Tab-separated table of C-alpha atoms and ligand atoms in Angstrom:
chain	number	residue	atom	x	y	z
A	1	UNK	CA	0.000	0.000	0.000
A	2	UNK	CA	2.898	2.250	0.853
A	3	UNK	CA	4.398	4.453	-1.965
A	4	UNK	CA	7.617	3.641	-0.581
A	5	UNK	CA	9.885	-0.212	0.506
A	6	UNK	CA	10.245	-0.737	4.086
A	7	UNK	CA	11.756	-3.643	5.570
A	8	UNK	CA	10.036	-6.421	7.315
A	9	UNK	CA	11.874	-8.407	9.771
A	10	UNK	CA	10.417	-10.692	12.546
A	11	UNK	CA	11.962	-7.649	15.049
A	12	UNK	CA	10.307	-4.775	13.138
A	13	UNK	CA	6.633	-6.614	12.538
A	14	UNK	CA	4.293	-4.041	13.828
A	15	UNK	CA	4.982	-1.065	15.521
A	16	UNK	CA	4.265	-2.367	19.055
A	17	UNK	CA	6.885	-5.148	18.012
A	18	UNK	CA	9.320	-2.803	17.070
A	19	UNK	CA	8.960	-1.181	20.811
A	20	UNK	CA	9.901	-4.609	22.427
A	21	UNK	CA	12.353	-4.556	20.109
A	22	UNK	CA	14.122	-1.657	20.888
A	23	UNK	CA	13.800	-1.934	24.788
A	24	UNK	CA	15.399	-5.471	24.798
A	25	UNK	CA	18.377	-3.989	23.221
A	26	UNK	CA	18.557	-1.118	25.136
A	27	UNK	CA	20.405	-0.210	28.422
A	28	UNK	CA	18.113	-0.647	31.060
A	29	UNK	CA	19.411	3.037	32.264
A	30	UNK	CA	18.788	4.647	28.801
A	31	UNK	CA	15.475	2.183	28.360
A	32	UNK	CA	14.020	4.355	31.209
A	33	UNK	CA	15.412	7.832	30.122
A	34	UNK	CA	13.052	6.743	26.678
A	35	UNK	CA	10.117	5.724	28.058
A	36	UNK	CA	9.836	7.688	31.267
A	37	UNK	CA	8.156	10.612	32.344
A	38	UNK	CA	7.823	13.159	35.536
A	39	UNK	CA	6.862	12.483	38.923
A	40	UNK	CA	4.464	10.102	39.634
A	41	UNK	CA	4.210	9.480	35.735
A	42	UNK	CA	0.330	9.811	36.005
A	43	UNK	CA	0.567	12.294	33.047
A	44	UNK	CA	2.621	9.772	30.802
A	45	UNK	CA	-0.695	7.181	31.826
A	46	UNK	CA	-3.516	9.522	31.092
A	47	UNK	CA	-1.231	10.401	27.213
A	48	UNK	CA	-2.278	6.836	26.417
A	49	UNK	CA	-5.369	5.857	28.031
A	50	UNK	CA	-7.426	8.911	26.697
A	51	UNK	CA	-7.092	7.244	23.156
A	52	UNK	CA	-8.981	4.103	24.945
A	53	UNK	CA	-11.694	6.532	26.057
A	54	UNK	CA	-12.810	7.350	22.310
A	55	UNK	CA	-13.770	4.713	19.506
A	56	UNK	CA	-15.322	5.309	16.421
A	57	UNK	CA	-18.112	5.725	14.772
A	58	UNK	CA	-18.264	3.745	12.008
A	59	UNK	CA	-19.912	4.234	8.920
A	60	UNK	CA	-20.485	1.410	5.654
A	61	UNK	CA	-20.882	1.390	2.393
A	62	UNK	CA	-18.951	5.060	2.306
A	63	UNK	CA	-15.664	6.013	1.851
A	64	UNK	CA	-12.848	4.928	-0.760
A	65	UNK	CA	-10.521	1.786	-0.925
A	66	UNK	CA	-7.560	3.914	-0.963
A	67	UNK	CA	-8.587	6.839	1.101
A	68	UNK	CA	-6.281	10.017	0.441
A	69	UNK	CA	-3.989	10.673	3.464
A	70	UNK	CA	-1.392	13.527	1.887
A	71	UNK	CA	-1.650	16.824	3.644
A	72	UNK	CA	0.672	20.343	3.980
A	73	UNK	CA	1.729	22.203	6.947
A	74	UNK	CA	2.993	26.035	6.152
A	75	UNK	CA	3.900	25.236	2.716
A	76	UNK	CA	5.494	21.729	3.616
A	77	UNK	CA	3.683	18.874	1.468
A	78	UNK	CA	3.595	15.597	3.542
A	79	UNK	CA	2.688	11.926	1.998
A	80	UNK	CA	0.887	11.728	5.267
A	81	UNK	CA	-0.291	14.328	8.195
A	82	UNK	CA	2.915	12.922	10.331
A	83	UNK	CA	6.131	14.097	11.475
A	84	UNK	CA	8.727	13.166	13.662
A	85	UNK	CA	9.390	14.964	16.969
A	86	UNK	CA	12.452	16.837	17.933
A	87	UNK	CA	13.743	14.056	20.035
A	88	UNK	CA	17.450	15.228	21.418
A	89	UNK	CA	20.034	12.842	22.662
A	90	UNK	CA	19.418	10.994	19.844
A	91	UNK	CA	22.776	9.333	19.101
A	92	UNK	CA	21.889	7.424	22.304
A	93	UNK	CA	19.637	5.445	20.046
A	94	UNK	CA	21.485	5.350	17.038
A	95	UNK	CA	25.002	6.548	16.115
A	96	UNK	CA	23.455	8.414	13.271
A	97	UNK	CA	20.856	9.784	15.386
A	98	UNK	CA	18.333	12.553	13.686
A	99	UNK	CA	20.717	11.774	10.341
A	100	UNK	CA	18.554	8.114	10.049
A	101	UNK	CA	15.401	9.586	10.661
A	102	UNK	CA	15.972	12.421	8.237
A	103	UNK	CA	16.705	10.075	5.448
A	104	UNK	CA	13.662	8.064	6.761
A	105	UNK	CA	11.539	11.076	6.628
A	106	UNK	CA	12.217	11.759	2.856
A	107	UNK	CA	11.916	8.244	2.181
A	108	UNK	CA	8.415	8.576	3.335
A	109	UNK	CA	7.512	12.030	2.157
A	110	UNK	CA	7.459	13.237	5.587
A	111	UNK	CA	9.572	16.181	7.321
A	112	UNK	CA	10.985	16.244	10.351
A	113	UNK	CA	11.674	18.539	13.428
A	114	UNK	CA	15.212	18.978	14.366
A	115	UNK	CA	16.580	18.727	18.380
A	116	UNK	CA	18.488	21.537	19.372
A	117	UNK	CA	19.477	19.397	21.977
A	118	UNK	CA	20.620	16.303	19.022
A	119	UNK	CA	24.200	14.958	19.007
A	120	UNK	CA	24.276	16.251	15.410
A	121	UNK	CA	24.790	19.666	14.163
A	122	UNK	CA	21.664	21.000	12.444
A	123	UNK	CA	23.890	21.547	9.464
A	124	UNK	CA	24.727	17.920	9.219
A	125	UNK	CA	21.262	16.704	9.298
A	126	UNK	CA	20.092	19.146	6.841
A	127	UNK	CA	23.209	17.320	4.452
A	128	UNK	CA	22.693	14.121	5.407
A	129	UNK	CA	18.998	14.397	3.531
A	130	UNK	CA	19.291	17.773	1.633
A	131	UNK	CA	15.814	16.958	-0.391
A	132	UNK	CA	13.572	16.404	2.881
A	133	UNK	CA	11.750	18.981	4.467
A	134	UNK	CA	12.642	20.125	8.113
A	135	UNK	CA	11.935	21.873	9.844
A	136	UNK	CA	14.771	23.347	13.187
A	137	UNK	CA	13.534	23.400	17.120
A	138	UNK	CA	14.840	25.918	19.623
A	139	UNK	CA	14.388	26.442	22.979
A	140	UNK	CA	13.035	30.178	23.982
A	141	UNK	CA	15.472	30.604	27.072
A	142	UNK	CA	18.911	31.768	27.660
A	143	UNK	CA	21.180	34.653	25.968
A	144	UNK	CA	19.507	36.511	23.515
A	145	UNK	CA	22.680	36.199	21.383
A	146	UNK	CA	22.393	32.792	21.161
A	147	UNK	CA	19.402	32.211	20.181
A	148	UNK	CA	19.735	35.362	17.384
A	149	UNK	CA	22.690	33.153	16.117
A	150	UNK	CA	20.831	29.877	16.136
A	151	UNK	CA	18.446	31.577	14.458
A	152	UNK	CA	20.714	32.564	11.399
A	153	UNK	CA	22.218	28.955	11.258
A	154	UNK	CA	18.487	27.214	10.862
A	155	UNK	CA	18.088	30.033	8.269
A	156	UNK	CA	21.350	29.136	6.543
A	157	UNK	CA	20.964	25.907	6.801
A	158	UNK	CA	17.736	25.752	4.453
A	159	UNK	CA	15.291	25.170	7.353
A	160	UNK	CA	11.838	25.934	5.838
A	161	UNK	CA	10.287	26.460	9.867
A	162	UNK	CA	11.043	26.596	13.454
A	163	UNK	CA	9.667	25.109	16.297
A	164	UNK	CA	9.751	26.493	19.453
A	165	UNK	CA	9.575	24.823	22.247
A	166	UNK	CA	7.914	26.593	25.445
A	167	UNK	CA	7.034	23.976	27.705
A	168	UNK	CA	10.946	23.747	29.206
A	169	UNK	CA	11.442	26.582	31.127
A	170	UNK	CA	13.519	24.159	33.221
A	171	UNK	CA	14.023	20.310	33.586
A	172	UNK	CA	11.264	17.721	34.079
A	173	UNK	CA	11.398	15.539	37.881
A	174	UNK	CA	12.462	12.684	35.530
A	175	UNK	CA	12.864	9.904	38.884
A	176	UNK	CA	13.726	7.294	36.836
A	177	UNK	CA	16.848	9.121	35.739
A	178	UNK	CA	17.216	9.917	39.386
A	179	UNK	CA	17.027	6.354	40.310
A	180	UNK	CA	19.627	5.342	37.594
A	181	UNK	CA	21.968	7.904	38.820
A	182	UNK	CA	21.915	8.185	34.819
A	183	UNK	CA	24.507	10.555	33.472
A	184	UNK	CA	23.765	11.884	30.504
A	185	UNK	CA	27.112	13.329	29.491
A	186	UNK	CA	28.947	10.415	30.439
A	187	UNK	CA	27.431	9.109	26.623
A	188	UNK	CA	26.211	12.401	24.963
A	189	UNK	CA	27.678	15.707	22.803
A	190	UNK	CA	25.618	17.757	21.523
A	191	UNK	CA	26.317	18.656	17.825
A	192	UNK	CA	25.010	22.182	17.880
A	193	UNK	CA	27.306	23.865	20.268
A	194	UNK	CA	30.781	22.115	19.580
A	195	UNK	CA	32.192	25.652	19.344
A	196	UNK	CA	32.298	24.830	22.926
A	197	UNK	CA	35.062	21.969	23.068
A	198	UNK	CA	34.093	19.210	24.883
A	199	UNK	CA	30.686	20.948	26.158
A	200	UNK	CA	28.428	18.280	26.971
A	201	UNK	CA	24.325	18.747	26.706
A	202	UNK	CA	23.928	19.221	30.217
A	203	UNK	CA	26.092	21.765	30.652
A	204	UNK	CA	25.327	23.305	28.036
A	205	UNK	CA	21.574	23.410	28.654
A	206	UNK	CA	22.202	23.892	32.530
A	207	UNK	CA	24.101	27.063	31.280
A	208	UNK	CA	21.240	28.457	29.253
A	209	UNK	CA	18.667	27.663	32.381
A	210	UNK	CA	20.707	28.970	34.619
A	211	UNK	CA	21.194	32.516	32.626
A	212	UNK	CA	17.674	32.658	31.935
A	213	UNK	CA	17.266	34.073	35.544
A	214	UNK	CA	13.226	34.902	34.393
A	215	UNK	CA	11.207	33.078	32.063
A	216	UNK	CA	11.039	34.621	28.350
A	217	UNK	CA	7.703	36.561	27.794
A	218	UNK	CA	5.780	35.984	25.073
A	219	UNK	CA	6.294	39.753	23.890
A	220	UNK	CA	9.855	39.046	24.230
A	221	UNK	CA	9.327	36.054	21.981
A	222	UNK	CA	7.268	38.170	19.486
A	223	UNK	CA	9.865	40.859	18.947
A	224	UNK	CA	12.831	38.484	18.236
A	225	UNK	CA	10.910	36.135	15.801
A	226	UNK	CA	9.952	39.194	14.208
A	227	UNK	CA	13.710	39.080	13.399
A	228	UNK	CA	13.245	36.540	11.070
A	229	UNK	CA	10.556	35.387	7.922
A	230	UNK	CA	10.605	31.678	8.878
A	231	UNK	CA	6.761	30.927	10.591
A	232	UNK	CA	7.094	29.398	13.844
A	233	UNK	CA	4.840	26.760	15.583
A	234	UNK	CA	4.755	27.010	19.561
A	235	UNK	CA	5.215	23.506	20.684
A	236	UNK	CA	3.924	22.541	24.340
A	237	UNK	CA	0.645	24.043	24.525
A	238	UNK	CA	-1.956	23.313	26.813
A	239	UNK	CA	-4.416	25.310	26.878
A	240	UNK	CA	-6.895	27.536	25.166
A	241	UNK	CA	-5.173	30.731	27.038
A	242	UNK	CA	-1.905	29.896	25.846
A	243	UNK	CA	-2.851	29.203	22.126
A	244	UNK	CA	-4.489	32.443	22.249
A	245	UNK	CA	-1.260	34.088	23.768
A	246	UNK	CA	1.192	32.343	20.831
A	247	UNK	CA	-1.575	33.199	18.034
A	248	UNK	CA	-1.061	36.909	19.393
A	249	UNK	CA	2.748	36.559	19.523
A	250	UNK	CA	2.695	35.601	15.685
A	251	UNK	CA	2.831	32.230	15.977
A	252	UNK	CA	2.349	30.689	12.485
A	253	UNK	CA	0.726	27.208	13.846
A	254	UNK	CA	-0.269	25.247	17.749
A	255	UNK	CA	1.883	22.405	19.049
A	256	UNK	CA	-0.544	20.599	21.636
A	257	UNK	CA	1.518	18.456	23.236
A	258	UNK	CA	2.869	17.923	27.651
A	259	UNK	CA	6.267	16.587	26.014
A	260	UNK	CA	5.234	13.105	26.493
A	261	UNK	CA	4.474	13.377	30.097
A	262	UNK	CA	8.301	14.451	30.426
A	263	UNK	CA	7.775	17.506	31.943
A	264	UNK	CA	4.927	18.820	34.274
A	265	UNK	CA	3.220	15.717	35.462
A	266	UNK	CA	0.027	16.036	36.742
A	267	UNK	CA	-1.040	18.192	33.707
A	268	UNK	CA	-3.995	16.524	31.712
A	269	UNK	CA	-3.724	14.039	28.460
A	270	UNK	CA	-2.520	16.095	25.570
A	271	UNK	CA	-5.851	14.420	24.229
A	272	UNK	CA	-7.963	16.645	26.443
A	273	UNK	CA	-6.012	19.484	25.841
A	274	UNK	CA	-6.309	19.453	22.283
A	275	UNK	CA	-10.309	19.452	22.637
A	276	UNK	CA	-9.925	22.494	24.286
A	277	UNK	CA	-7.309	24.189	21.937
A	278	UNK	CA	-9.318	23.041	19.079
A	279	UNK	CA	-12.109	25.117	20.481
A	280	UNK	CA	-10.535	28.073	20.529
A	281	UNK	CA	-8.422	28.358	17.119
A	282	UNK	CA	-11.009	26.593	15.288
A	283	UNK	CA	-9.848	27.012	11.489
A	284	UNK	CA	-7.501	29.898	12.086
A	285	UNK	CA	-3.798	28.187	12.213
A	286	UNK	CA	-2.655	25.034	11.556
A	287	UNK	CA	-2.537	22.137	14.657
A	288	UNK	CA	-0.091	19.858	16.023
A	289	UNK	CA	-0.662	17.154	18.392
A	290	UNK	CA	2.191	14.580	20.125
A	291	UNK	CA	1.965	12.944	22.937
A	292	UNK	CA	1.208	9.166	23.370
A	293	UNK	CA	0.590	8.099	19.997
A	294	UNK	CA	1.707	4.301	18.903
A	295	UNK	CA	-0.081	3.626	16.314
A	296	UNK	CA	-2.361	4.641	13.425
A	297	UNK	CA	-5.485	4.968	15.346
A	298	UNK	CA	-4.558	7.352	17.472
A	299	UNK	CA	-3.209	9.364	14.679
A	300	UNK	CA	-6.878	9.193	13.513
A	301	UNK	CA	-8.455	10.171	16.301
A	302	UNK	CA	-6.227	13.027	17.188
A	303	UNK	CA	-6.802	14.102	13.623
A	304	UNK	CA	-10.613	13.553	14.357
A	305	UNK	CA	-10.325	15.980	17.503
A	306	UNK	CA	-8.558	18.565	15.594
A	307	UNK	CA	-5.114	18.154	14.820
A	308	UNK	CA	-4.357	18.764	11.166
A	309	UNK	CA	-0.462	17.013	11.895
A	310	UNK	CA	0.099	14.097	14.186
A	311	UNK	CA	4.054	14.039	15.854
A	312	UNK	CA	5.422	10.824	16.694
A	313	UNK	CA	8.502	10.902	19.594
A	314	UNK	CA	9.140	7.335	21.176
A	315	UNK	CA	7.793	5.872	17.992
A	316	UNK	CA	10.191	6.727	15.737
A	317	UNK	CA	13.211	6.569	18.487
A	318	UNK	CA	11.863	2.778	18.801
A	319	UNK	CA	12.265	2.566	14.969
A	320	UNK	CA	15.605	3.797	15.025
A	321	UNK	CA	16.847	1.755	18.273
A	322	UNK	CA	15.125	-1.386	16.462
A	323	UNK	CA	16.791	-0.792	13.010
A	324	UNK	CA	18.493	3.168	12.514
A	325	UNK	CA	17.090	4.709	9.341
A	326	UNK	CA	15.053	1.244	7.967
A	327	UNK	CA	13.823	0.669	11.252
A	328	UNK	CA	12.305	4.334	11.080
A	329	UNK	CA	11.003	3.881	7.918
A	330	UNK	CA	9.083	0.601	8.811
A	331	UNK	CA	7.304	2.625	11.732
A	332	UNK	CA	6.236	4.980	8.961
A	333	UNK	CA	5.287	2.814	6.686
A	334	UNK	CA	3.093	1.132	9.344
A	335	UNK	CA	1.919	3.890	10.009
A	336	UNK	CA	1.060	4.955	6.412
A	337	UNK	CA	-0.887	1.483	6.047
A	338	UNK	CA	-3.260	1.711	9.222
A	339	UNK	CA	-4.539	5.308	9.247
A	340	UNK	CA	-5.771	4.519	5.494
A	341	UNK	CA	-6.627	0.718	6.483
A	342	UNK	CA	-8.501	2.834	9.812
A	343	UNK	CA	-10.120	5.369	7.240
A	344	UNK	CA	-11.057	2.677	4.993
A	345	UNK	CA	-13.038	0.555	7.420
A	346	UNK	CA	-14.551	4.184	8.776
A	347	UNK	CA	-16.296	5.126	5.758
A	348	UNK	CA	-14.178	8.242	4.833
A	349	UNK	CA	-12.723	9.187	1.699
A	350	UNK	CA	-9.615	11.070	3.089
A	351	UNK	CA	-8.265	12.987	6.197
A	352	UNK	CA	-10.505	15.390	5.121
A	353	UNK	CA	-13.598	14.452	5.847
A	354	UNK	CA	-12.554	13.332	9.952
A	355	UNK	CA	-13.993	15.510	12.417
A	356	UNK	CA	-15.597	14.492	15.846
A	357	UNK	CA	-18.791	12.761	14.229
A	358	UNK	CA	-15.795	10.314	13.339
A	359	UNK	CA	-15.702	9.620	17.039
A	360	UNK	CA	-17.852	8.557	19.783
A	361	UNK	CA	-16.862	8.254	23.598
A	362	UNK	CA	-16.718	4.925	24.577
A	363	UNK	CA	-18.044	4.057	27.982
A	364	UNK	CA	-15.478	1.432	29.760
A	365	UNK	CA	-11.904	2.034	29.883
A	366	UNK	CA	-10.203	0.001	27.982
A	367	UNK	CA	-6.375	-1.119	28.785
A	368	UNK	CA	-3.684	-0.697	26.106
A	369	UNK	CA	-0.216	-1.009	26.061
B	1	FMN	C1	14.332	10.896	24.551
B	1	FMN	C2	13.499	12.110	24.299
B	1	FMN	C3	14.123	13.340	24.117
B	1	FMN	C4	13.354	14.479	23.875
B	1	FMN	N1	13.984	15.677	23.654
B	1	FMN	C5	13.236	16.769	23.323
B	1	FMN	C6	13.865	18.011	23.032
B	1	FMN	O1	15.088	18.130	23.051
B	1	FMN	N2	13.060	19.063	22.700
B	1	FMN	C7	11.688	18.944	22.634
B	1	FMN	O2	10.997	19.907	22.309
B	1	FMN	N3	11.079	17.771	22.944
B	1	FMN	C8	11.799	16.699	23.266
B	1	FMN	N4	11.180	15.517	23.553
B	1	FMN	C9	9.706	15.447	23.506
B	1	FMN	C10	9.238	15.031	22.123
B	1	FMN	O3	9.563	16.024	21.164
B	1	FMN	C11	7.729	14.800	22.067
B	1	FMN	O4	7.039	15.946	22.514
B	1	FMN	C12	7.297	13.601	22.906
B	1	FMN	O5	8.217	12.539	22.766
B	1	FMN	C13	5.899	13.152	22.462
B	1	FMN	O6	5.418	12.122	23.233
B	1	FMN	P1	5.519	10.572	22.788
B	1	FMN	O7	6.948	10.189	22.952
B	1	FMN	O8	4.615	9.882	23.750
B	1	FMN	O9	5.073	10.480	21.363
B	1	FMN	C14	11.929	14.372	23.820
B	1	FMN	C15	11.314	13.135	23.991
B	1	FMN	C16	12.074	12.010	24.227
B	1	FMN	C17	11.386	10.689	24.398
């Protein structure tokens, strides 16, 4: 079904495969910096069980055999409303890192959002897939000055959008990482800042928190992304307030998403939240959603609440533990299959014709993986 050859091992069956895949051959310490989340974790739970809490409504004898799935976001055209999340520390997964999942990416027709925080330089992943669309993250905190220059690197670098990432004013209360006594210089650099010799990420990172004695203002925000023409999505937003706030600030598109439960737990399902977004920007800018998602119903039903782009983050670092650049490709092309196999046995022609009537809330919990 997929425009594009992935490869099927026993290890990289289906995408919940590919997970148990990638744990196994893991380090149990870097297993749990992956898959855990803040505090008491209850966020990270309620990410996955509010997909349980809607099904669908069905309809027959409606809807094509190959439903049409292709999408844009600002001017990017994707083979499918997915991306992949900026996901940092990524050559903890893979020695290529964010360099395998760009090439994945254009394999697939898909872009993908570059870490700041990746152990390549932003340069190199925009050369190690110079056709694929990407888009650069940043984080909104530390000296002005470097964030101006980060700014004019993306720029130079051919980065067609930024994505800012508000929700990490500081740190999550990661205990798992606490637990581990994990260290994660002892196996990390980070590619964007190696004018610093042998700075690792969390000094780097602990420099720019530290320096950022207050947290940026969104006017602040406004007036130095007014320094450049790139648009901008605001990713890590929760509520109908703060989508209002970025939409004010200039903000070219919404990034729903509580950073996979990795930052403030407690804070509702980014499920819920996206109800509530949805609400208030209606048709006005573009929406993404991340948080939870393993598979192509949930892409469905996120785009069924809303979101016009679904972000996978664990997925596709599963996909590149499991197998680096074709192990990221087989999540997509998973992926690819079931949302049309989903829309198929829905009744609707195309992403286009999802809204909530394509859902119904289902009564019982239900427990998933
Ligand atoms: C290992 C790891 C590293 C991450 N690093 C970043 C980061 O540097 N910047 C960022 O905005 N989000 C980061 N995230 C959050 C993801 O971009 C995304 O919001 C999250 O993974 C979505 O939830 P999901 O993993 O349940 O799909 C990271 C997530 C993981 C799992």
């Amino acid at each position: 079904m997929v425009a594009f050859k992935s490869v099927s091992t026993p290890e990289l069956a289906t995408l919940s495969q590919i997970r148990l895949t990638a744990l196994s051959r893991l380090a149990p310490e870097v297993a749990d910096f992956l898959e855990g989340g803040a505090g008491d974790e209850i966020t990270l739970a309620a990410n996955r069980s509010a997909f349980s809490r809607w099904g669908f409504r069905q309809r027959v004898m409606s809807g094509r055999a190959t439903p049409d799935i292709s999408t844009s976001l600002l001017g990017i055209d994707l083979a499918m409303p997915v991306l992949t999340s900026p996901f940092g520390a990524d050559g903890l997964f893979h020695p290529d890192g964010q360099k395998a999942v760009a090439r994945a990416n254009l394999s697939a027709g898909i872009a993908g959002i570059v870490p700041e925080a990746g152990t390549h330089a932003l340069e190199a992943v925009a050369e190690a897939a110079p056709k694929a669309a990407r888009i650069a993250q940043l984080h909104p905190m530390g000296p002005e000055a470097n964030f101006r220059h980060m700014l004019r690197r993306i720029e130079q670098a051919g980065y067609e959008a930024i994505c800012l990432t508000v929700d990490c004013p500081t740190g999550g209360w990661r205990e798992r990482v606490l637990r581990n006594a994990f260290d994660l210089d002892a196996g990390f650099v980070n590619g964007n800042y190696p004018d610093s010799g042998e700075t690792k990420l969390i000094e780097v990172f602990g420099q720019l928190f530290e320096r950022c004695a207050t947290v940026w203002s969104w006017q602040r925000l406004s007036e130095l992304m007014a320094e450049t023409d790139l648009p901008w999505i605001a990713k890590g937003i929760m509520t109908a307030d703060d989508a209002r706030a970025a939409e004010a600030a200039g903000a070219g598109a919404i990034y729903v998403s509580n950073h996979g439960g990795r930052q403030l737990d407690g804070v509702p399902a980014a499920l819920d939240a996206l109800i509530e977004v949805k609400a208030e920007i209606g048709q006005r800018l573009p929406i993404l959603f991340d948080s939870g998602v393993r598979r192509g119903a949930d892409v469905v039903k996120a785009l069924a609440l809303g979101a016009d782009v679904v972000v996978i983050g664990r997925l596709a670092a599963y996909g590149l533990v499991a197998g680096g650049q074709a192990g990221v490709e087989r999540v997509h092309s998973l992926l690819y299959d079931e949302i049309r196999t989903v829309l198929t046995l829905l009744g609707r022609g195309g992403v286009d014709e999802l809204g909530p009537d394509s859902l119904l809330p289902l009564p019982a919990l239900v427990s998933v993986v």
